[in-house]
Each structure stands twice: as C-alpha cells, then as structure tokens.
Coordinates of C-alpha atoms and ligand atoms in Angstrom, one line a residue:
X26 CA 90.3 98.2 50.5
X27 CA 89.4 95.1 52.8
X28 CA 89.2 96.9 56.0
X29 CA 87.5 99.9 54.6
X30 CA 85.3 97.7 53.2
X31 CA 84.4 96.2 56.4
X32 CA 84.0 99.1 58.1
X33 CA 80.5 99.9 56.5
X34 CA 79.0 98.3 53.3
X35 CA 76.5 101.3 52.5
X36 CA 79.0 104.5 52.7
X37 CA 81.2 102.3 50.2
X38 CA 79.4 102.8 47.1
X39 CA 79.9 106.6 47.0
X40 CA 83.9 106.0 47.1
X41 CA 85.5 105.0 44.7
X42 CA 88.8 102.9 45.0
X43 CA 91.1 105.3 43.5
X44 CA 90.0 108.3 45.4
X45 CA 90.8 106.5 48.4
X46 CA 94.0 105.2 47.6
X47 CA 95.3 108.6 46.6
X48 CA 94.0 110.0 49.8
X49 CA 95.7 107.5 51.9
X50 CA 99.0 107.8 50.2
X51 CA 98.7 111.5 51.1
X52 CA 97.3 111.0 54.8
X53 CA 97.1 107.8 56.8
X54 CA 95.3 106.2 59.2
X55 CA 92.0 108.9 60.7
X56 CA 93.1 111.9 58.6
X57 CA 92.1 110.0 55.3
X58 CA 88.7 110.5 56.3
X59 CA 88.7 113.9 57.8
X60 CA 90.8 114.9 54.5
X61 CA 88.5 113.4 52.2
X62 CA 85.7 114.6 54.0
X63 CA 86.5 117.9 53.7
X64 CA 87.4 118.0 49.7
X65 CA 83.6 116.1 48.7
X66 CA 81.7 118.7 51.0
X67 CA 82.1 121.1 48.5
X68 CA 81.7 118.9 45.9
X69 CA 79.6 116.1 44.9
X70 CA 79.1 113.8 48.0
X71 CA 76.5 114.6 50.4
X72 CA 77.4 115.0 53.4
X73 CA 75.3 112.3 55.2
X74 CA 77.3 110.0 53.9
X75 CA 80.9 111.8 54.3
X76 CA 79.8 111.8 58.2
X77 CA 78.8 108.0 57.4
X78 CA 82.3 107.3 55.8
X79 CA 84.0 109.0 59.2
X80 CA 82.1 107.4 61.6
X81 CA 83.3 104.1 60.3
X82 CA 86.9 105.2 59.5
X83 CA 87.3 106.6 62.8
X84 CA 85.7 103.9 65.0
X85 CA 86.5 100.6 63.4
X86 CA 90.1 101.2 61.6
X87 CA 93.2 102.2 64.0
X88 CA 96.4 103.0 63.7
X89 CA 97.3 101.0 66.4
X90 CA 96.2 97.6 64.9
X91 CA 100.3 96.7 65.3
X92 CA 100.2 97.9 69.2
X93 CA 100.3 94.4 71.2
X94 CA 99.1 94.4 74.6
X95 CA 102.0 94.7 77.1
X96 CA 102.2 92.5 80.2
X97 CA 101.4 93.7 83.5
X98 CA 104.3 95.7 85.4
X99 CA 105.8 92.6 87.5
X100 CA 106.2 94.8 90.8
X101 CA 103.4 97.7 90.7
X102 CA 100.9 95.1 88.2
X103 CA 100.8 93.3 91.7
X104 CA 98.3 95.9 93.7
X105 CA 96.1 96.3 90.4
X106 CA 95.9 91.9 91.1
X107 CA 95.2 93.1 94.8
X108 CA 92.9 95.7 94.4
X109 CA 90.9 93.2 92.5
X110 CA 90.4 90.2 95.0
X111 CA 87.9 90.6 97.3
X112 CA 88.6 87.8 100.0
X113 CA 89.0 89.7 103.0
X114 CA 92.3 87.5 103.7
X115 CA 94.2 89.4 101.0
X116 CA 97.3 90.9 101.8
X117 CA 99.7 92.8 99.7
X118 CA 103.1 92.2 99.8
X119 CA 104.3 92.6 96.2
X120 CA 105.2 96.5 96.8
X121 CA 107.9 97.6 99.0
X122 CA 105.8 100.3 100.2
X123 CA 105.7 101.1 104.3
X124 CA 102.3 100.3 106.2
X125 CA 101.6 100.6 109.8
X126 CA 100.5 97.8 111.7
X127 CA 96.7 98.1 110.9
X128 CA 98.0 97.8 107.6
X129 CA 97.2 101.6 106.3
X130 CA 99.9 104.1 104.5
X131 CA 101.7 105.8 106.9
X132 CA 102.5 110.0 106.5
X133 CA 105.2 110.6 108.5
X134 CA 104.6 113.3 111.0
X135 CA 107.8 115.2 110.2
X136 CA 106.2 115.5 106.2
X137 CA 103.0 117.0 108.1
X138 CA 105.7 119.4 110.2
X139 CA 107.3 120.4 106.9
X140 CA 104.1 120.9 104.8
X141 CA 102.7 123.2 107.5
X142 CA 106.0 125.4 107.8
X143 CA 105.2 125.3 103.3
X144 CA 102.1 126.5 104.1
X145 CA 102.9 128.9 106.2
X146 CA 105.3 130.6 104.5
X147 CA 103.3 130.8 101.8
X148 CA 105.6 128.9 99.5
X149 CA 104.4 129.4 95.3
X150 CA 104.2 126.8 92.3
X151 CA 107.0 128.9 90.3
X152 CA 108.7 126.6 88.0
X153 CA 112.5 125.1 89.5
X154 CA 115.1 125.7 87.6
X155 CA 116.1 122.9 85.7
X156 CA 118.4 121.3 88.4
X157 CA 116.0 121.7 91.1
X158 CA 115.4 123.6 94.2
X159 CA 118.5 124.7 95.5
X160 CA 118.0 123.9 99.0
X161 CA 117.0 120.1 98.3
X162 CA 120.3 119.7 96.7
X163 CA 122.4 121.3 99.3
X164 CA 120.5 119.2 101.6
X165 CA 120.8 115.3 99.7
X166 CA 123.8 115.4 98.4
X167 CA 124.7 116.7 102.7
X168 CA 122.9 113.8 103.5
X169 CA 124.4 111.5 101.5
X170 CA 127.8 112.2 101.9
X171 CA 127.7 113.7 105.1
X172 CA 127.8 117.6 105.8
X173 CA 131.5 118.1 105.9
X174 CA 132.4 116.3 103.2
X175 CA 135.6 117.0 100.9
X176 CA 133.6 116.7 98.0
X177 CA 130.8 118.7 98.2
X178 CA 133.1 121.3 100.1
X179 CA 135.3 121.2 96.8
X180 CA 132.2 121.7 94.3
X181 CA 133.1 118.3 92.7
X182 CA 129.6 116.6 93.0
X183 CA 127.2 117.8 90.0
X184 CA 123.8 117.2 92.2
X185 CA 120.3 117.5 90.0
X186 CA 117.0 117.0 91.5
X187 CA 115.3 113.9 89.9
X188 CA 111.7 112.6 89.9
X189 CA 112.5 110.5 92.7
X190 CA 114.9 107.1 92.2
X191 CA 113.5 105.6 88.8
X192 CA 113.4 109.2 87.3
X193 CA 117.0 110.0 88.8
X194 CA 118.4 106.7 86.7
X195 CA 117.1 107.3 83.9
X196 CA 118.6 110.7 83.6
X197 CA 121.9 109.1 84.4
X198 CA 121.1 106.4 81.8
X199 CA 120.6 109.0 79.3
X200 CA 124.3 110.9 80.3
X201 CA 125.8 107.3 79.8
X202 CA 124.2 106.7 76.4
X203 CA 125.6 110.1 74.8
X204 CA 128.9 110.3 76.8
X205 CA 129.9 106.9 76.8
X206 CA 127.9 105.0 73.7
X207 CA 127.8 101.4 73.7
X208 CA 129.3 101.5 77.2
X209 CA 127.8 98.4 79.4
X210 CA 126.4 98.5 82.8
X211 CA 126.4 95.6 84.9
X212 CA 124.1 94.7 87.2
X213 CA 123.5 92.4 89.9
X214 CA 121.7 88.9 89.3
X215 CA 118.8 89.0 90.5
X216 CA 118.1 93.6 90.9
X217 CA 115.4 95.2 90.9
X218 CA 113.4 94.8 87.8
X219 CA 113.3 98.1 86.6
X220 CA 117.0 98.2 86.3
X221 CA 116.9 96.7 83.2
X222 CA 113.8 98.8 81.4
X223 CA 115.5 101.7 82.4
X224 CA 118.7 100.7 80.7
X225 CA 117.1 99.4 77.6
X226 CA 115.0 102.1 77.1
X227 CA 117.9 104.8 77.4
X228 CA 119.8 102.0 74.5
X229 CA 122.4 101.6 77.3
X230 CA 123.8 97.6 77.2
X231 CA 123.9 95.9 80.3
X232 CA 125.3 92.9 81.9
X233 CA 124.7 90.5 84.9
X234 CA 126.7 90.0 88.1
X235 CA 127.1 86.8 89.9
X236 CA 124.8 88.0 93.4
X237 CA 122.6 85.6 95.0
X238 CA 123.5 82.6 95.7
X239 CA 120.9 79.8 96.6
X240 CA 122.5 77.1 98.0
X241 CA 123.6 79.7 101.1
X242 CA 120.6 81.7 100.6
X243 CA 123.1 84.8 101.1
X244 CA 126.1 86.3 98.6
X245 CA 128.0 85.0 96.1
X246 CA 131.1 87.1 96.9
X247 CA 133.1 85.3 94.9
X248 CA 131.1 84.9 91.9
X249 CA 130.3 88.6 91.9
X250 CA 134.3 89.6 92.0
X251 CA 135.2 87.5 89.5
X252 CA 132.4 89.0 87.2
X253 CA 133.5 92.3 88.1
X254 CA 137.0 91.6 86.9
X255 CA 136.0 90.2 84.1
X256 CA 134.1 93.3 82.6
X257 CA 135.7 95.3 80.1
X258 CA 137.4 98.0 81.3
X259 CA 135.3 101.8 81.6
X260 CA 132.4 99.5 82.4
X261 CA 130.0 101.2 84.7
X262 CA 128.8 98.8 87.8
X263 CA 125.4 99.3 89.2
X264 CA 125.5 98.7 92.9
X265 CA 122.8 98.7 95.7
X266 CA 123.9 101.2 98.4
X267 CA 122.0 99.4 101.1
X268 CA 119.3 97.0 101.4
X269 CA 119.8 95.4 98.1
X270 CA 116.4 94.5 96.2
X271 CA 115.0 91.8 96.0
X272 CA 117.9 89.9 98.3
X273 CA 117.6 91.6 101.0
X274 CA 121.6 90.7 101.0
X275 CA 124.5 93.5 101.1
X276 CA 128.1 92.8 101.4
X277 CA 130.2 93.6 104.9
X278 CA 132.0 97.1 105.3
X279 CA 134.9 94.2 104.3
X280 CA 133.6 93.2 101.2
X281 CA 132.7 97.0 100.0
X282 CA 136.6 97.6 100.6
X283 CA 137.1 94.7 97.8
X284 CA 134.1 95.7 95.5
X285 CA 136.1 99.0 95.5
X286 CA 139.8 98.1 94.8
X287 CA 138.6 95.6 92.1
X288 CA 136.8 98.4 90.3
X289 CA 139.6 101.1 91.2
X290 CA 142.4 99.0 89.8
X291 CA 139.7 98.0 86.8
X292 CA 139.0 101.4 86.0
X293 CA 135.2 101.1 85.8
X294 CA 133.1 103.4 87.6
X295 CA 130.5 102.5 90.9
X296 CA 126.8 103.7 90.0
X297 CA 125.3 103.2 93.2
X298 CA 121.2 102.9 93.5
X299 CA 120.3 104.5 96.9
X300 CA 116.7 103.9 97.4
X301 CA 116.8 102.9 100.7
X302 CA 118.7 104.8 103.5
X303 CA 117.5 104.4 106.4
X304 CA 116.1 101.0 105.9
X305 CA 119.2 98.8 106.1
X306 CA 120.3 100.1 109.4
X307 CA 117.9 102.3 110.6
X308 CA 121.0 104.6 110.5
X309 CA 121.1 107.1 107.8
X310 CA 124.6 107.1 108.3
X311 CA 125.7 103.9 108.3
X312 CA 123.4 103.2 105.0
X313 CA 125.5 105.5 102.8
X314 CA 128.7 104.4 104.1
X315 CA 129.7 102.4 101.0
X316 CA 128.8 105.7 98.9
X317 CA 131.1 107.2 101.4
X318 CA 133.9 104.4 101.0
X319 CA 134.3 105.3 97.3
X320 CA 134.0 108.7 97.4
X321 CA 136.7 109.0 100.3
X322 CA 139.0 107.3 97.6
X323 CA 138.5 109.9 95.5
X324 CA 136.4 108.0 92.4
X325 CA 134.2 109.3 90.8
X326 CA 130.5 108.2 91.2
X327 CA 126.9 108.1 90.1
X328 CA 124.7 107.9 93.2
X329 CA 120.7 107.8 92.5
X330 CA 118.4 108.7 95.4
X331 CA 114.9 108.4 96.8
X332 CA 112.8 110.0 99.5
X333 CA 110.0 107.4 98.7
X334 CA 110.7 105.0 100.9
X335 CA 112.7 107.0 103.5
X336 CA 110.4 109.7 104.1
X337 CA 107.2 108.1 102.9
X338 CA 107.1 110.3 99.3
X339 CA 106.3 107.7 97.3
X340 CA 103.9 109.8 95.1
X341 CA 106.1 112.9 95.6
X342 CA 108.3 111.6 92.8
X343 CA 111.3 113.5 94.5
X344 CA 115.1 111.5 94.2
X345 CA 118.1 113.1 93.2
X346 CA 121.0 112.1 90.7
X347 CA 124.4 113.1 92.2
X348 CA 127.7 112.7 89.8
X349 CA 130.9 112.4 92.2
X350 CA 133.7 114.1 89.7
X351 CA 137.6 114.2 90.5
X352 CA 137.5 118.2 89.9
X353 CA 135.0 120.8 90.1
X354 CA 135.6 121.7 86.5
X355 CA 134.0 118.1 85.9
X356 CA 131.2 118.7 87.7
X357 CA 130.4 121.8 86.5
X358 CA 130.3 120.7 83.0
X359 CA 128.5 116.8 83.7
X360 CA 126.0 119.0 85.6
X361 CA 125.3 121.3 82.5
X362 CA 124.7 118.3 80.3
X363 CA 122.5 116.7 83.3
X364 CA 120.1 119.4 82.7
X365 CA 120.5 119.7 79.1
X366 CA 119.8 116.0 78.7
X367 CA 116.1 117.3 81.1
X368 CA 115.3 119.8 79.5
X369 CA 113.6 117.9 77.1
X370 CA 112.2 115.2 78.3
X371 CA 110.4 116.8 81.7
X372 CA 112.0 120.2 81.6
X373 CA 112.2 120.7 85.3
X374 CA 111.1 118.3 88.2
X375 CA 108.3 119.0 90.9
X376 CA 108.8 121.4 94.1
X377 CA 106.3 119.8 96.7
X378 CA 108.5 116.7 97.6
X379 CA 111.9 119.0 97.2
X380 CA 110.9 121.7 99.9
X381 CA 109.4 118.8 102.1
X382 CA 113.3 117.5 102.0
X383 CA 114.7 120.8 102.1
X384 CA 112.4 121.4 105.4
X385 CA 112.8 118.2 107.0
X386 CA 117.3 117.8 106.6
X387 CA 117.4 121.3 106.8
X388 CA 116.1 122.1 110.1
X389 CA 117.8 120.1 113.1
X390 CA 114.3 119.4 115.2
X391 CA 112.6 117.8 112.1
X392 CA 115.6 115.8 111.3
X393 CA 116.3 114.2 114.4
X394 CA 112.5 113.7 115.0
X395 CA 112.7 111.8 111.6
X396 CA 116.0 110.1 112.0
X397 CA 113.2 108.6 115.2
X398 CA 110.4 107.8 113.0
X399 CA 112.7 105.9 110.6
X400 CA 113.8 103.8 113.9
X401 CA 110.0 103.4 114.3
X402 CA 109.8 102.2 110.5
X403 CA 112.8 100.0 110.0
X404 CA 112.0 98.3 114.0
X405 CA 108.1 97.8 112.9
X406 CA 109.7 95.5 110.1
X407 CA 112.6 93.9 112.6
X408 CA 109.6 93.0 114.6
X409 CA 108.2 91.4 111.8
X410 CA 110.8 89.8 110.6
X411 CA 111.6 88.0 113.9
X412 CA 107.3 86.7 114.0
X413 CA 107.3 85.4 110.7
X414 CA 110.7 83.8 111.5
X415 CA 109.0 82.2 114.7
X416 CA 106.2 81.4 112.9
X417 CA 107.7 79.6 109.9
X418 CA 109.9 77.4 112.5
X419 CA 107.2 76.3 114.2
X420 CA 104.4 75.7 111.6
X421 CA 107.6 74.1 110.0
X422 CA 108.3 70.2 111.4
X423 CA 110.8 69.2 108.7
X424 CA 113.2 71.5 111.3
X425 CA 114.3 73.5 108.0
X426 CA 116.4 76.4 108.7
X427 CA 114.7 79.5 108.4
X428 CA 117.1 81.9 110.0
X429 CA 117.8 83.6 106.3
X430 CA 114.5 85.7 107.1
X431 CA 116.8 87.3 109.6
X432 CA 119.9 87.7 108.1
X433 CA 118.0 89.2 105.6
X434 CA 117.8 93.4 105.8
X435 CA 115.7 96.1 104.6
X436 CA 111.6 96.1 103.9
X437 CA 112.3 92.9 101.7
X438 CA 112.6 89.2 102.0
X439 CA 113.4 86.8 99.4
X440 CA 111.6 83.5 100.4
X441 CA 113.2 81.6 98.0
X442 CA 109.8 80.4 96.2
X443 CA 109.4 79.8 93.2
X444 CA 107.1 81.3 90.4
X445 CA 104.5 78.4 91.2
X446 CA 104.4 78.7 94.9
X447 CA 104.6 82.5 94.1
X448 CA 101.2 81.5 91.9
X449 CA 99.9 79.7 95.1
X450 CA 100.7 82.1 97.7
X451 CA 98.1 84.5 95.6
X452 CA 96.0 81.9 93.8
X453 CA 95.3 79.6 97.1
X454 CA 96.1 82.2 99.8
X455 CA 95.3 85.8 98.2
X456 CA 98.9 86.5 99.3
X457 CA 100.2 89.0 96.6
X458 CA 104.3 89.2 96.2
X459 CA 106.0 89.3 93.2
X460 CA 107.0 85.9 91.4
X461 CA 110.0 86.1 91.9
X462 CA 109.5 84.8 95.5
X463 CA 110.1 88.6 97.3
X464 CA 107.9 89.6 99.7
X465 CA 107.6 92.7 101.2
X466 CA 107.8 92.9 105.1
X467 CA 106.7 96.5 105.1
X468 CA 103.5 95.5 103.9
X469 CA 103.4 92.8 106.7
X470 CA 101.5 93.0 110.4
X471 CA 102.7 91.1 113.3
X472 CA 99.1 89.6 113.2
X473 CA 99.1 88.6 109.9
X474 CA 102.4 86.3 110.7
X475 CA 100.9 83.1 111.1
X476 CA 98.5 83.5 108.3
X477 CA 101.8 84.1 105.6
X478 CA 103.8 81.3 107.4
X479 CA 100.7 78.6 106.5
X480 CA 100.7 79.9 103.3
X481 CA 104.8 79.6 102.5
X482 CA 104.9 76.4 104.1
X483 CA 102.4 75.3 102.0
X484 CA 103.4 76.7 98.5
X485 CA 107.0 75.6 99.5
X486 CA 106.5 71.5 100.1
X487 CA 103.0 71.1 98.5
X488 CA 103.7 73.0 95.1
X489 CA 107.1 72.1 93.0
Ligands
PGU5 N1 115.8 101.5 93.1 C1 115.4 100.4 93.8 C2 116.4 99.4 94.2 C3 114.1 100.3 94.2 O1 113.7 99.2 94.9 C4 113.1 101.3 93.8 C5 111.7 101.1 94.2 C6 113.6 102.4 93.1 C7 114.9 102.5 92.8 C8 112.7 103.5 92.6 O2 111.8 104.0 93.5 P1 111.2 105.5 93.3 O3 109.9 105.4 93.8 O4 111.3 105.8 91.8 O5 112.1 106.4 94.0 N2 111.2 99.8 94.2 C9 110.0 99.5 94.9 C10 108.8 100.3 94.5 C11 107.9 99.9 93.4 C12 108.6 100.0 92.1 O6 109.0 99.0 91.5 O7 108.8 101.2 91.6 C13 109.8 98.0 94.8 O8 108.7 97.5 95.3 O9 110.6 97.3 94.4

C-alpha cells in the first residue's frame, strides 16, 4: 500500500487495504481506480472522495515506473542538440541530409515537376495495395538494375514498396527472422548505426566485418575477406551499394568481383543497402553496378532502397525492398510473404513519395533533368570536399596528410576524431557531427570551410 499511500493521505481512510488489494489483483495499474470507482458510487463511498482516490491514482502512480529513459538517437538526437544552441556559428553536420550553399533544404525542381503533373491529374489518397504503387516498382527496381535487365524481364525480382530505406530493412529483417531463424547477418565495422537496431529489433543475430582500417584511413580488404570466409555458411552479408556510411570508403569494381566469388563459393547471400545512388558517382548507373555484378551472376539478392537522399524525399518515407530470386516461382512466393509480413505492421505504405518516383523515372525529360540536378548535388559536395581539404592543409603546419577527405565519396567524411574531439567540435565550436568522428559534407558550405578546419585542427592536436 506504500505508493497508494503516498499518493494522498486523506482519500486513504475511506479504503480499506483488502478492498484494494482484491481490486488490483483484478485490474492493475489506472483501472484499479476507475474499477473501484465505479462499484462504491453505488454503494457507500461518496463520491468526492472516489474522484479524490482517482485523481491521486491516476496522476501520481504509473505503470511505467519500470520505463527508463532512452538515450538520444546517436544520428537524428544530433539536430534536436542543434536546434537547441543558439550561437549563430552553429552548423549541423551530424545528418546526412543535402543543403544548398546558404545552408537551407533543397526541393529538387524535378519533385516540384512531378507534384504538379499529381496535381494535375487529379491523383486520389486511395489506399496502395499492400506491395505498393505499381508504377513505383516498375520504375526502382528499372532503376536499379537497369531497364533491360534479365531479371526483371524474367519476373524473378519480388519488388515491394517500403517506407523508404530503414522501413525497407526492416521488412527484409522480418522475412529473415521467419524464413531463416537464428540466421546471422554480418555487417560491416563501423555501418551505419541503425543497422544494428534494425536487426535486433526484428531478433535477427548479427555479426561484424573487418572494414575500416585506421592506420590507411581507407579499406581493410583483407580483413573483410577473411571475415567473410569465415562466416557460417547461408549467412546473409549486409553490404553498402555505394557510398558506404560512415567511411565514406567502397571497394573497386575489382574488389566487388572478390566480395562476390567469396560469398558465391560460401553460399551466403549479398543484402545490399542502397541508400545512396547517385551520390557515390554522380552516376546512377555506375552506383548500382555492384547490385548489378551479383545479379548478372545469377545470385539471389536483397537490395534496400531510398529516394531520401537521391531525390530529396527524406520525409516522403518512400524506399523499396527488392528480393533478386533464381526463378520466378521464388519471387512470386517471397513477394507474397513480403506483404504478408506488412500487412500487419503498416498494412500498406504511403502514395505521395511513390507517384513522385513513378513521375520523375518514368518520364524521360524529368529523369534526365534529375540525373542533372544530382550532378549539381553530388559536385556542390566535391566542391566542398576539395575547400575543406585546402583548408585543413594549410591551417595544418605539422604537414599531416589530409588527402583521405578526398579519397573519401559520398555526402560523408570520416575525420577520424574521436568521441572527445567529436565533444569539442560541438562543445567549443558548436560544430554538431556524430561521435563517431562523421561529418556530413552535404550539410557543409564552401564558406563555412575555414571555420570546420580551425575547429578539427583543434579537437584533433589539442583534445586526446
Ligand atoms: N541506409 C543507410 C546506409 C543510411 O545512411 C540511411 C540514412 C538509411 C539506410 C535510411 O534512410 P531512409 O531515410 O530511411 O531512407 N542515414 C542518414 C539519415 C539519418 C538516419 O540515420 O536515418 C544518416 O545521416 O546516416
């Protein structure tokens, strides 16, 4: 009776300790006092005090006394820390989310395009079927694979519209827990940070690759080979089609070859995380040939997609999960159990951001005007890349070699700090990154350069 107790002294004395107990066996937590409420109005309690009695069960005893506070999201807990500092030096470079140079959000004019056609043709907020709109998925998985490929042409890729990247993973997450139980994934050391959440969440295990290597600031091919080898065999590998996050590091078209014939003659099966093409390269293209290299080989394949980066959707939530299968007969079925596994947890995804895609790959002038305006993206943050690179050699006098800035691809690049002079870089500089020592160069102006090179120097020789 302690916390009841010290909820309120006066309503107390008209309970007594037995009626309560037998209520709370029966009901826990806020229905003891509605329940109990309810029985005394009609007898002998009055109801000022019953109201008394709620009041203080309702406000001062949860049910979520066991709920700890969870930490801040490492990546998207890094704008709330922004948002909040009002030095007007701040910059935000935790997200990998595309700015222009004045440092605003950036709506490509192609989405603009495509939303006027919408609007025009007077599109309606039916519900998708569970897979999607049928258009976006002829158009990604055309787009990922290229149109004419054998494939799609053969019906052997079960395609379902996802809520964007994270959303398209976890469905595949999901298919891997029930079709392949206590199956491992490995992933690459360091990956994104959601990787993992999304595995443990759908109770799929996981493993680490060898990936980064410090010493070369670049890719620890051999290390990652040998880890490969080593998993057990029907592993699934989680791979970074392009652009790899946080690294900024992807293997050569040679290496791919390697990656592939090691998990060919392995038997484990590629899962490749495509949240970026267009990025790497500025090529859409070239960015999905190593999808392309595996699939030509005929192995089967998960491929996740995004159009938040590409296209600017972020909030769109539109992605796609594609499942490459050796027959068509696979696909079929892996596609019915795609949905099935859906169904229940967001029963079909959103339309906007699919009939923005379907517009903009599906009509030849919109594409090629946004194959431009990802040249435009992905050379705003070359350009960057080469100032800050400048910047950091000359501020630098120890004649340190910085050229890993630009060997480095995509909107990322991994400074090499660590979580202290991470700490400084906000703390001292109002610099926000993540602390893992990423920074985002999409987030980045060529004006703001010199400011970020002081402040790396800094955290890297004045903090340890
Ligand atoms: N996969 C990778 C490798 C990513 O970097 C991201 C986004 C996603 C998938 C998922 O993106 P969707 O928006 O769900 O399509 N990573 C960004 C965005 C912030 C975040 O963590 O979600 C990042 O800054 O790392």
């Amino acid at each position: 009776m302690a916390t009841f107790a010290a909820a309120s002294a006066k309503p107390m004395a008209v309970i007594d300790n037995s009626q309560l107990s037998l209520c709370q066996k029966k009901f826990d937590g806020l229905r003891v006092g509605y329940a109990f409420a309810k029985r005394k109005s009609s007898s002998s309690l009055k109801v000022k005090s019953v109201s008394r009695i709620n009041m203080a069960l309702a406000t001062d005893v949860s049910r979520f006394e066991g709920v700890t506070m969870a930490p801040p999201d490492p990546i998207l807990g890094v704008s709330e820390a922004f948002k909040a500092d009002t030095n007007d030096l701040k910059l935000n470079l935790g997200v990998g989310a595309y700015r222009t140079e004045d440092l605003q959000p950036y709506v490509l004019n192609v989405v603009k395009k495509a939303e006027n056609m919408m609007l025009e043709k007077g599109e309606n907020k039916e519900y998708l079927p569970i897979e999607g709109l049928a258009a976006f998925n002829k158009a990604t998985v055309e787009l990922l694979l290229g149109a004419d490929n054998d494939a799609t042409k053969q019906g052997r890729v079960a395609t379902v519209q996802g809520l964007s990247g994270t959303g398209s993973l976890r469905l595949a997450a999901a298919f891997i827990q029930r079709y392949f139980p206590g199956v491992q994934v490995l992933i690459s050391s360091p990956t994104w940070g959601n990787h993992k959440n999304i595995f443990n969440d759908a109770g799929v295990p996981w493993s680490e690759y060898r990936y980064y290597d410090p010493k070369t600031v670049g890719l620890d091919f051999e290390g990652m080979i040998a880890d490969i080898k080593a998993a057990p065999s029907g592993s699934f590998v989680l791979l970074h089609g392009c652009a790899h996050n946080p690294t900024g590091i992807d293997p050569t078209p040679e290496q791919w070859e390697k990656i592939a014939d090691v998990i060919q003659e392995k038997d484990l099966t590629a899962f490749f995380d495509v949240a970026y093409q267009g990025f790497a390269s500025g090529s859409l293209d070239e960015d999905a040939s190593s999808v392309r290299l595996f699939v030509a080989r005929g192995m089967e394949v998960f491929v996740a997609q995004s159009y938040s980066k590409n296209l600017g959707l972020y909030a769109e939530r539109i992605g796609a999960i594609n499942v490459v299968c050796s027959s068509s007969d696979a696909a079929i079925r892996v596609k019915s159990q795609l949905k099935r596994l859906a169904r229940p947890m967001y029963s079909n995804p959103p339309v906007h951001g699919a009939q923005i895609v379907a517009n903009v790959v599906g009509n030849p002038t919109l594409f090629d005007e946004w194959k431009s305006e990802m040249e435009l993206m992905s050379g705003r943050i070359k350009g960057v890349r080469q100032r800050l690179y400048d910047n950091l050699s000359a501020k630098d006098k120890t004649g340190k070699d910085w050229s890993f800035v630009l060997r480095q691809i995509g909107m990322f690049s991994f400074t090499g700090l660590n979580k202290a002079q991470s700490e400084n870089m906000s703390n001292k500089w109002h610099i926000y990154m993540t602390k893992d020592g990423r920074i985002s160069l999409a987030g980045l102006s060529l004006s703001k350069c010199e400011y970020l090179a002081d402040a790396i120097v800094d955290s890297y020789y004045n903090v340890s």
